[in-house]
PDB file of C-alpha atoms and ligand atoms in Angstrom:
ATOM      1  CA  MET C   1      80.904  98.095 112.351  1.00  0.00           C
ATOM      2  CA  ARG C   2      79.364  96.056 109.539  1.00  0.00           C
ATOM      3  CA  ILE C   3      80.546  97.100 106.104  1.00  0.00           C
ATOM      4  CA  VAL C   4      79.898  95.575 102.688  1.00  0.00           C
ATOM      5  CA  PHE C   5      82.452  96.037  99.895  1.00  0.00           C
ATOM      6  CA  ILE C   6      80.984  95.831  96.412  1.00  0.00           C
ATOM      7  CA  GLY C   7      83.011  96.156  93.251  1.00  0.00           C
ATOM      8  CA  PRO C   8      83.934  94.377  90.051  1.00  0.00           C
ATOM      9  CA  PRO C   9      86.747  91.810  89.940  1.00  0.00           C
ATOM     10  CA  GLY C  10      90.055  93.546  90.619  1.00  0.00           C
ATOM     11  CA  ALA C  11      88.457  96.661  92.122  1.00  0.00           C
ATOM     12  CA  GLY C  12      90.466  96.255  95.316  1.00  0.00           C
ATOM     13  CA  LYS C  13      87.888  94.712  97.681  1.00  0.00           C
ATOM     14  CA  GLY C  14      90.438  92.310  99.156  1.00  0.00           C
ATOM     15  CA  THR C  15      93.260  94.858  99.250  1.00  0.00           C
ATOM     16  CA  GLN C  16      91.176  97.488 100.993  1.00  0.00           C
ATOM     17  CA  SER C  17      89.574  94.973 103.376  1.00  0.00           C
ATOM     18  CA  ALA C  18      93.051  93.942 104.502  1.00  0.00           C
ATOM     19  CA  ASN C  19      93.830  97.616 105.206  1.00  0.00           C
ATOM     20  CA  LEU C  20      90.549  98.204 106.997  1.00  0.00           C
ATOM     21  CA  ILE C  21      90.612  95.253 109.383  1.00  0.00           C
ATOM     22  CA  GLY C  22      93.611  96.888 111.068  1.00  0.00           C
ATOM     23  CA  HIS C  23      91.755 100.190 111.306  1.00  0.00           C
ATOM     24  CA  LEU C  24      88.394  98.806 112.507  1.00  0.00           C
ATOM     25  CA  LYS C  25      89.493  95.654 114.376  1.00  0.00           C
ATOM     26  CA  VAL C  26      86.754  93.511 112.861  1.00  0.00           C
ATOM     27  CA  PRO C  27      87.205  90.283 110.863  1.00  0.00           C
ATOM     28  CA  HIS C  28      87.354  90.074 107.086  1.00  0.00           C
ATOM     29  CA  LEU C  29      84.715  87.810 105.542  1.00  0.00           C
ATOM     30  CA  SER C  30      85.613  87.118 101.904  1.00  0.00           C
ATOM     31  CA  THR C  31      83.394  84.497 100.280  1.00  0.00           C
ATOM     32  CA  GLY C  32      86.007  84.072  97.541  1.00  0.00           C
ATOM     33  CA  ASP C  33      88.683  83.282 100.159  1.00  0.00           C
ATOM     34  CA  ILE C  34      86.341  80.918 102.039  1.00  0.00           C
ATOM     35  CA  LEU C  35      85.444  79.033  98.847  1.00  0.00           C
ATOM     36  CA  ARG C  36      89.088  78.823  97.691  1.00  0.00           C
ATOM     37  CA  LEU C  37      90.102  77.462 101.105  1.00  0.00           C
ATOM     38  CA  ALA C  38      87.245  74.931 101.001  1.00  0.00           C
ATOM     39  CA  ARG C  39      88.496  73.885  97.606  1.00  0.00           C
ATOM     40  CA  GLU C  40      92.062  73.381  98.888  1.00  0.00           C
ATOM     41  CA  GLU C  41      90.716  71.370 101.806  1.00  0.00           C
ATOM     42  CA  LYS C  42      88.603  69.317  99.373  1.00  0.00           C
ATOM     43  CA  THR C  43      85.405  69.728 101.396  1.00  0.00           C
ATOM     44  CA  LYS C  44      82.076  68.945  99.727  1.00  0.00           C
ATOM     45  CA  VAL C  45      81.389  72.671  99.227  1.00  0.00           C
ATOM     46  CA  GLY C  46      84.919  73.262  97.930  1.00  0.00           C
ATOM     47  CA  LEU C  47      84.778  70.469  95.394  1.00  0.00           C
ATOM     48  CA  MET C  48      81.412  71.670  94.157  1.00  0.00           C
ATOM     49  CA  ALA C  49      82.554  75.324  93.977  1.00  0.00           C
ATOM     50  CA  ALA C  50      85.778  74.580  92.074  1.00  0.00           C
ATOM     51  CA  GLU C  51      84.285  74.426  88.605  1.00  0.00           C
ATOM     52  CA  PHE C  52      82.306  77.639  89.194  1.00  0.00           C
ATOM     53  CA  ILE C  53      85.397  79.510  90.414  1.00  0.00           C
ATOM     54  CA  ASP C  54      87.511  78.326  87.482  1.00  0.00           C
ATOM     55  CA  ALA C  55      84.874  79.408  84.982  1.00  0.00           C
ATOM     56  CA  GLY C  56      84.285  82.716  86.792  1.00  0.00           C
ATOM     57  CA  ARG C  57      80.651  81.806  87.430  1.00  0.00           C
ATOM     58  CA  LEU C  58      78.767  82.602  90.624  1.00  0.00           C
ATOM     59  CA  VAL C  59      78.312  79.731  93.055  1.00  0.00           C
ATOM     60  CA  HIS C  60      74.615  79.107  93.805  1.00  0.00           C
ATOM     61  CA  ASP C  61      73.040  81.310  96.474  1.00  0.00           C
ATOM     62  CA  PRO C  62      72.062  78.594  99.006  1.00  0.00           C
ATOM     63  CA  VAL C  63      75.657  77.342  99.163  1.00  0.00           C
ATOM     64  CA  VAL C  64      77.115  80.814  99.643  1.00  0.00           C
ATOM     65  CA  VAL C  65      74.448  81.859 102.154  1.00  0.00           C
ATOM     66  CA  GLU C  66      75.149  78.704 104.166  1.00  0.00           C
ATOM     67  CA  VAL C  67      78.924  79.284 104.371  1.00  0.00           C
ATOM     68  CA  VAL C  68      78.424  82.926 105.337  1.00  0.00           C
ATOM     69  CA  GLY C  69      75.866  81.941 107.992  1.00  0.00           C
ATOM     70  CA  GLU C  70      78.364  79.491 109.495  1.00  0.00           C
ATOM     71  CA  ARG C  71      81.085  82.158 109.573  1.00  0.00           C
ATOM     72  CA  LEU C  72      78.809  84.794 111.111  1.00  0.00           C
ATOM     73  CA  LYS C  73      77.983  82.503 114.040  1.00  0.00           C
ATOM     74  CA  GLN C  74      81.599  82.564 115.173  1.00  0.00           C
ATOM     75  CA  PRO C  75      82.365  84.775 118.191  1.00  0.00           C
ATOM     76  CA  ASP C  76      84.745  87.162 116.424  1.00  0.00           C
ATOM     77  CA  CYS C  77      81.940  88.305 114.096  1.00  0.00           C
ATOM     78  CA  GLN C  78      79.699  89.443 116.942  1.00  0.00           C
ATOM     79  CA  LYS C  79      81.372  92.867 117.129  1.00  0.00           C
ATOM     80  CA  GLY C  80      81.187  93.464 113.382  1.00  0.00           C
ATOM     81  CA  CYS C  81      82.520  92.262 110.085  1.00  0.00           C
ATOM     82  CA  LEU C  82      83.813  93.372 106.680  1.00  0.00           C
ATOM     83  CA  PHE C  83      81.946  91.617 103.887  1.00  0.00           C
ATOM     84  CA  ASP C  84      84.083  91.260 100.744  1.00  0.00           C
ATOM     85  CA  GLY C  85      82.398  89.804  97.659  1.00  0.00           C
ATOM     86  CA  PHE C  86      79.158  89.076  99.504  1.00  0.00           C
ATOM     87  CA  PRO C  87      76.350  89.740  98.856  1.00  0.00           C
ATOM     88  CA  ARG C  88      76.518  89.765  95.058  1.00  0.00           C
ATOM     89  CA  THR C  89      72.983  88.724  94.119  1.00  0.00           C
ATOM     90  CA  LEU C  90      69.667  90.163  95.239  1.00  0.00           C
ATOM     91  CA  GLY C  91      68.855  86.833  96.899  1.00  0.00           C
ATOM     92  CA  GLN C  92      72.092  86.979  98.901  1.00  0.00           C
ATOM     93  CA  ALA C  93      71.389  90.585  99.920  1.00  0.00           C
ATOM     94  CA  GLU C  94      67.904  89.664 101.135  1.00  0.00           C
ATOM     95  CA  SER C  95      69.225  86.664 103.067  1.00  0.00           C
ATOM     96  CA  LEU C  96      71.839  88.858 104.715  1.00  0.00           C
ATOM     97  CA  ASP C  97      69.212  91.446 105.627  1.00  0.00           C
ATOM     98  CA  ASP C  98      67.017  88.738 107.177  1.00  0.00           C
ATOM     99  CA  TYR C  99      69.929  87.427 109.207  1.00  0.00           C
ATOM    100  CA  LEU C 100      71.058  90.871 110.378  1.00  0.00           C
ATOM    101  CA  ASP C 101      67.476  91.992 111.171  1.00  0.00           C
ATOM    102  CA  THR C 102      66.877  88.884 113.258  1.00  0.00           C
ATOM    103  CA  ASN C 103      70.064  89.542 115.198  1.00  0.00           C
ATOM    104  CA  GLU C 104      69.440  93.302 115.394  1.00  0.00           C
ATOM    105  CA  THR C 105      72.897  93.967 113.922  1.00  0.00           C
ATOM    106  CA  PRO C 106      72.264  96.230 110.916  1.00  0.00           C
ATOM    107  CA  LEU C 107      74.766  97.181 108.232  1.00  0.00           C
ATOM    108  CA  ASP C 108      76.481 100.532 108.743  1.00  0.00           C
ATOM    109  CA  LEU C 109      77.870 101.133 105.253  1.00  0.00           C
ATOM    110  CA  VAL C 110      78.091  99.770 101.756  1.00  0.00           C
ATOM    111  CA  LEU C 111      81.243 100.870  99.909  1.00  0.00           C
ATOM    112  CA  ALA C 112      81.169 100.484  96.133  1.00  0.00           C
ATOM    113  CA  LEU C 113      84.599 100.653  94.508  1.00  0.00           C
ATOM    114  CA  ASP C 114      84.531 102.130  91.028  1.00  0.00           C
ATOM    115  CA  VAL C 115      87.390 101.343  88.594  1.00  0.00           C
ATOM    116  CA  PRO C 116      87.354 101.432  84.752  1.00  0.00           C
ATOM    117  CA  GLU C 117      87.440  98.049  83.030  1.00  0.00           C
ATOM    118  CA  ASN C 118      90.811  98.553  81.276  1.00  0.00           C
ATOM    119  CA  ILE C 119      92.520  99.118  84.636  1.00  0.00           C
ATOM    120  CA  LEU C 120      90.747  96.099  86.144  1.00  0.00           C
ATOM    121  CA  ILE C 121      92.009  93.844  83.361  1.00  0.00           C
ATOM    122  CA  GLU C 122      95.585  95.084  83.819  1.00  0.00           C
ATOM    123  CA  ARG C 123      95.420  94.419  87.579  1.00  0.00           C
ATOM    124  CA  LEU C 124      93.937  90.934  87.191  1.00  0.00           C
ATOM    125  CA  ILE C 125      96.299  89.786  84.457  1.00  0.00           C
ATOM    126  CA  ALA C 126      99.256  91.058  86.536  1.00  0.00           C
ATOM    127  CA  ARG C 127      97.992  89.126  89.605  1.00  0.00           C
ATOM    128  CA  GLY C 128      97.443  85.828  87.726  1.00  0.00           C
ATOM    129  CA  ARG C 129      95.161  83.968  90.167  1.00  0.00           C
ATOM    130  CA  GLY C 130      93.693  80.726  88.753  1.00  0.00           C
ATOM    131  CA  ASP C 131      90.549  82.550  87.567  1.00  0.00           C
ATOM    132  CA  ASP C 132      92.460  85.557  86.161  1.00  0.00           C
ATOM    133  CA  ASN C 133      92.344  84.419  82.531  1.00  0.00           C
ATOM    134  CA  LEU C 134      90.491  86.412  79.882  1.00  0.00           C
ATOM    135  CA  ASP C 135      87.534  83.993  79.546  1.00  0.00           C
ATOM    136  CA  ALA C 136      86.832  83.798  83.274  1.00  0.00           C
ATOM    137  CA  ILE C 137      87.445  87.542  83.699  1.00  0.00           C
ATOM    138  CA  GLN C 138      84.854  88.322  81.000  1.00  0.00           C
ATOM    139  CA  THR C 139      82.281  86.073  82.690  1.00  0.00           C
ATOM    140  CA  ARG C 140      83.002  87.699  86.072  1.00  0.00           C
ATOM    141  CA  PHE C 141      82.652  91.196  84.538  1.00  0.00           C
ATOM    142  CA  ASN C 142      79.359  90.287  82.821  1.00  0.00           C
ATOM    143  CA  ASP C 143      77.895  88.822  86.009  1.00  0.00           C
ATOM    144  CA  TYR C 144      79.023  91.867  87.949  1.00  0.00           C
ATOM    145  CA  GLN C 145      77.220  94.211  85.547  1.00  0.00           C
ATOM    146  CA  THR C 146      73.995  92.226  85.225  1.00  0.00           C
ATOM    147  CA  ILE C 147      73.619  90.528  88.610  1.00  0.00           C
ATOM    148  CA  THR C 148      75.672  92.390  91.226  1.00  0.00           C
ATOM    149  CA  ARG C 149      75.569  96.022  90.104  1.00  0.00           C
ATOM    150  CA  PRO C 150      71.783  96.266  90.725  1.00  0.00           C
ATOM    151  CA  LEU C 151      72.615  95.913  94.429  1.00  0.00           C
ATOM    152  CA  LEU C 152      73.930  99.472  94.331  1.00  0.00           C
ATOM    153  CA  ASP C 153      70.327 100.697  93.861  1.00  0.00           C
ATOM    154  CA  TYR C 154      69.141  98.282  96.529  1.00  0.00           C
ATOM    155  CA  TYR C 155      71.538  99.791  99.083  1.00  0.00           C
ATOM    156  CA  GLU C 156      71.145 103.358  97.869  1.00  0.00           C
ATOM    157  CA  ARG C 157      67.416 103.134  98.653  1.00  0.00           C
ATOM    158  CA  ARG C 158      68.393 102.230 102.234  1.00  0.00           C
ATOM    159  CA  GLY C 159      70.751 105.209 102.451  1.00  0.00           C
ATOM    160  CA  LEU C 160      73.790 102.962 102.966  1.00  0.00           C
ATOM    161  CA  LEU C 161      75.652 103.360  99.685  1.00  0.00           C
ATOM    162  CA  HIS C 162      78.888 105.293  99.247  1.00  0.00           C
ATOM    163  CA  GLU C 163      80.662 105.143  95.902  1.00  0.00           C
ATOM    164  CA  ILE C 164      84.445 105.357  96.108  1.00  0.00           C
ATOM    165  CA  ASP C 165      86.871 106.130  93.302  1.00  0.00           C
ATOM    166  CA  GLY C 166      89.032 102.971  93.292  1.00  0.00           C
ATOM    167  CA  THR C 167      91.735 104.335  90.968  1.00  0.00           C
ATOM    168  CA  GLY C 168      95.130 105.595  92.091  1.00  0.00           C
ATOM    169  CA  THR C 169      97.394 103.871  94.588  1.00  0.00           C
ATOM    170  CA  PRO C 170      95.985 101.538  97.265  1.00  0.00           C
ATOM    171  CA  GLU C 171      96.948 104.179  99.843  1.00  0.00           C
ATOM    172  CA  GLU C 172      94.975 106.881  98.019  1.00  0.00           C
ATOM    173  CA  VAL C 173      91.927 104.618  97.839  1.00  0.00           C
ATOM    174  CA  PHE C 174      92.272 103.754 101.526  1.00  0.00           C
ATOM    175  CA  ASP C 175      92.346 107.460 102.435  1.00  0.00           C
ATOM    176  CA  ARG C 176      89.057 107.965 100.545  1.00  0.00           C
ATOM    177  CA  ILE C 177      87.523 105.034 102.398  1.00  0.00           C
ATOM    178  CA  LYS C 178      88.692 106.269 105.787  1.00  0.00           C
ATOM    179  CA  ALA C 179      87.205 109.689 105.065  1.00  0.00           C
ATOM    180  CA  VAL C 180      83.789 108.083 104.466  1.00  0.00           C
ATOM    181  CA  ILE C 181      84.027 105.873 107.547  1.00  0.00           C
ATOM    182  CA  ASP C 182      85.143 108.691 109.799  1.00  0.00           C
ATOM    183  CA  ASN C 183      82.141 110.751 108.659  1.00  0.00           C
ATOM    184  CA  THR C 184      79.639 107.962 109.385  1.00  0.00           C
TER     185      THR C 184
HETATM  186  P1  AP5 B   1      86.223  86.724  94.585  1.00  0.00           P
HETATM  187  O1  AP5 B   1      87.393  86.112  95.239  1.00  0.00           O
HETATM  188  O2  AP5 B   1      85.300  87.551  95.382  1.00  0.00           O
HETATM  189  O3  AP5 B   1      86.761  87.488  93.307  1.00  0.00           O
HETATM  190  P2  AP5 B   1      86.265  88.811  92.530  1.00  0.00           P
HETATM  191  O4  AP5 B   1      85.014  89.422  92.974  1.00  0.00           O
HETATM  192  O5  AP5 B   1      86.348  88.427  91.089  1.00  0.00           O
HETATM  193  O6  AP5 B   1      87.288  89.875  92.943  1.00  0.00           O
HETATM  194  P3  AP5 B   1      88.853  89.767  93.079  1.00  0.00           P
HETATM  195  O7  AP5 B   1      89.207  89.043  94.329  1.00  0.00           O
HETATM  196  O8  AP5 B   1      89.455  89.295  91.793  1.00  0.00           O
HETATM  197  O9  AP5 B   1      89.207  91.318  93.181  1.00  0.00           O
HETATM  198  P4  AP5 B   1      89.245  92.294  94.427  1.00  0.00           P
HETATM  199  O10 AP5 B   1      88.220  93.341  94.248  1.00  0.00           O
HETATM  200  O11 AP5 B   1      89.290  91.561  95.732  1.00  0.00           O
HETATM  201  O12 AP5 B   1      90.644  92.978  94.143  1.00  0.00           O
HETATM  202  P5  AP5 B   1      92.071  92.772  94.857  1.00  0.00           P
HETATM  203  O13 AP5 B   1      92.147  93.599  96.080  1.00  0.00           O
HETATM  204  O14 AP5 B   1      92.398  91.332  94.953  1.00  0.00           O
HETATM  205  O15 AP5 B   1      85.344  85.572  93.908  1.00  0.00           O
HETATM  206  C1  AP5 B   1      85.965  84.556  93.156  1.00  0.00           C
HETATM  207  C2  AP5 B   1      84.937  83.504  92.744  1.00  0.00           C
HETATM  208  O16 AP5 B   1      84.381  82.893  93.928  1.00  0.00           O
HETATM  209  C3  AP5 B   1      83.726  84.045  91.984  1.00  0.00           C
HETATM  210  O17 AP5 B   1      83.976  84.164  90.600  1.00  0.00           O
HETATM  211  C4  AP5 B   1      82.690  82.959  92.298  1.00  0.00           C
HETATM  212  O18 AP5 B   1      82.941  81.790  91.533  1.00  0.00           O
HETATM  213  C5  AP5 B   1      82.987  82.659  93.765  1.00  0.00           C
HETATM  214  N1  AP5 B   1      82.272  83.553  94.688  1.00  0.00           N
HETATM  215  C6  AP5 B   1      82.830  84.385  95.610  1.00  0.00           C
HETATM  216  N2  AP5 B   1      81.889  85.048  96.288  1.00  0.00           N
HETATM  217  C7  AP5 B   1      80.697  84.640  95.782  1.00  0.00           C
HETATM  218  C8  AP5 B   1      79.348  84.999  96.078  1.00  0.00           C
HETATM  219  N3  AP5 B   1      79.046  85.915  97.011  1.00  0.00           N
HETATM  220  N4  AP5 B   1      78.366  84.393  95.360  1.00  0.00           N
HETATM  221  C9  AP5 B   1      78.656  83.462  94.415  1.00  0.00           C
HETATM  222  N5  AP5 B   1      79.904  83.100  94.095  1.00  0.00           N
HETATM  223  C10 AP5 B   1      80.935  83.678  94.771  1.00  0.00           C
HETATM  224  O19 AP5 B   1      93.005  93.458  93.754  1.00  0.00           O
HETATM  225  C11 AP5 B   1      93.245  92.811  92.517  1.00  0.00           C
HETATM  226  C12 AP5 B   1      94.725  93.022  92.128  1.00  0.00           C
HETATM  227  O20 AP5 B   1      94.943  94.408  91.945  1.00  0.00           O
HETATM  228  C13 AP5 B   1      95.708  92.575  93.217  1.00  0.00           C
HETATM  229  O21 AP5 B   1      96.845  92.052  92.625  1.00  0.00           O
HETATM  230  C14 AP5 B   1      96.026  93.885  93.965  1.00  0.00           C
HETATM  231  O22 AP5 B   1      97.312  93.857  94.534  1.00  0.00           O
HETATM  232  C15 AP5 B   1      95.906  94.902  92.852  1.00  0.00           C
HETATM  233  N6  AP5 B   1      95.427  96.206  93.330  1.00  0.00           N
HETATM  234  C16 AP5 B   1      94.431  96.437  94.254  1.00  0.00           C
HETATM  235  N7  AP5 B   1      94.249  97.750  94.397  1.00  0.00           N
HETATM  236  C17 AP5 B   1      95.120  98.367  93.567  1.00  0.00           C
HETATM  237  C18 AP5 B   1      95.391  99.737  93.281  1.00  0.00           C
HETATM  238  N8  AP5 B   1      94.746 100.747  93.889  1.00  0.00           N
HETATM  239  N9  AP5 B   1      96.357 100.006  92.361  1.00  0.00           N
HETATM  240  C19 AP5 B   1      97.019  99.006  91.736  1.00  0.00           C
HETATM  241  N10 AP5 B   1      96.809  97.682  91.984  1.00  0.00           N
HETATM  242  C20 AP5 B   1      95.870  97.385  92.886  1.00  0.00           C
HETATM  243 MG1   MG B   2      89.149  89.561  96.275  1.00  0.00          MG
END
């Protein structure tokens, strides 16, 4: 299966992806994780991405599309993949569609996690990752609303979108997700 998780910062994309990889036996492709690892390893991409991550700004599309393309070529992604935090611009979504069309491996589902902003802030401040400070969080929220949220319409037009209530415990959210997947 090929599933895209969309949701604002702190919505639970990473948490629910970690649950789902056990259920679906497909790899987890988180562009945030890939970029943070590249940063730790001080690769060219990682060094360039660092200032964007710290400020909560989106890394430029060609860079992100390139790292995803490299990951998708690896053998474990041939049977499917869980996309977490990608795509999050229209350009990224179109690049992904081109890639998947060429390889005749279409998306099965797009899961949009919906959580009110006050709960998101509480979760992020409690986690305390390097970019979980109020300035960077506000930038990430703004970009989500203006740049990423329009992808919900993009995927709804293709009949792929399922909106999931992301409040409650992680287990409750996972049960909602499984119900959608099992009905697909
Ligand atoms: P990324 O790593 O994707 O961060 P994000 O989108 O801001 O989302 P988060 O990882 O903060 O939240 P999440 O939805 O995964 O929630 P989580 O499960 O961790 O991106 C970081 C940066 O990388 C970007 O700002 C950008 O610079 C760059 N980047 C990445 N992808 C890019 C792209 N495609 N294009 C351009 N730039 C890109 O949960 C959050 C916390 O809440 C955790 O502590 C968790 O334990 C807790 N929690 C989860 N669920 C629940 C629940 N149900 N109840 C209570 N607590 C919960
Ligand atoms: Mg995450």
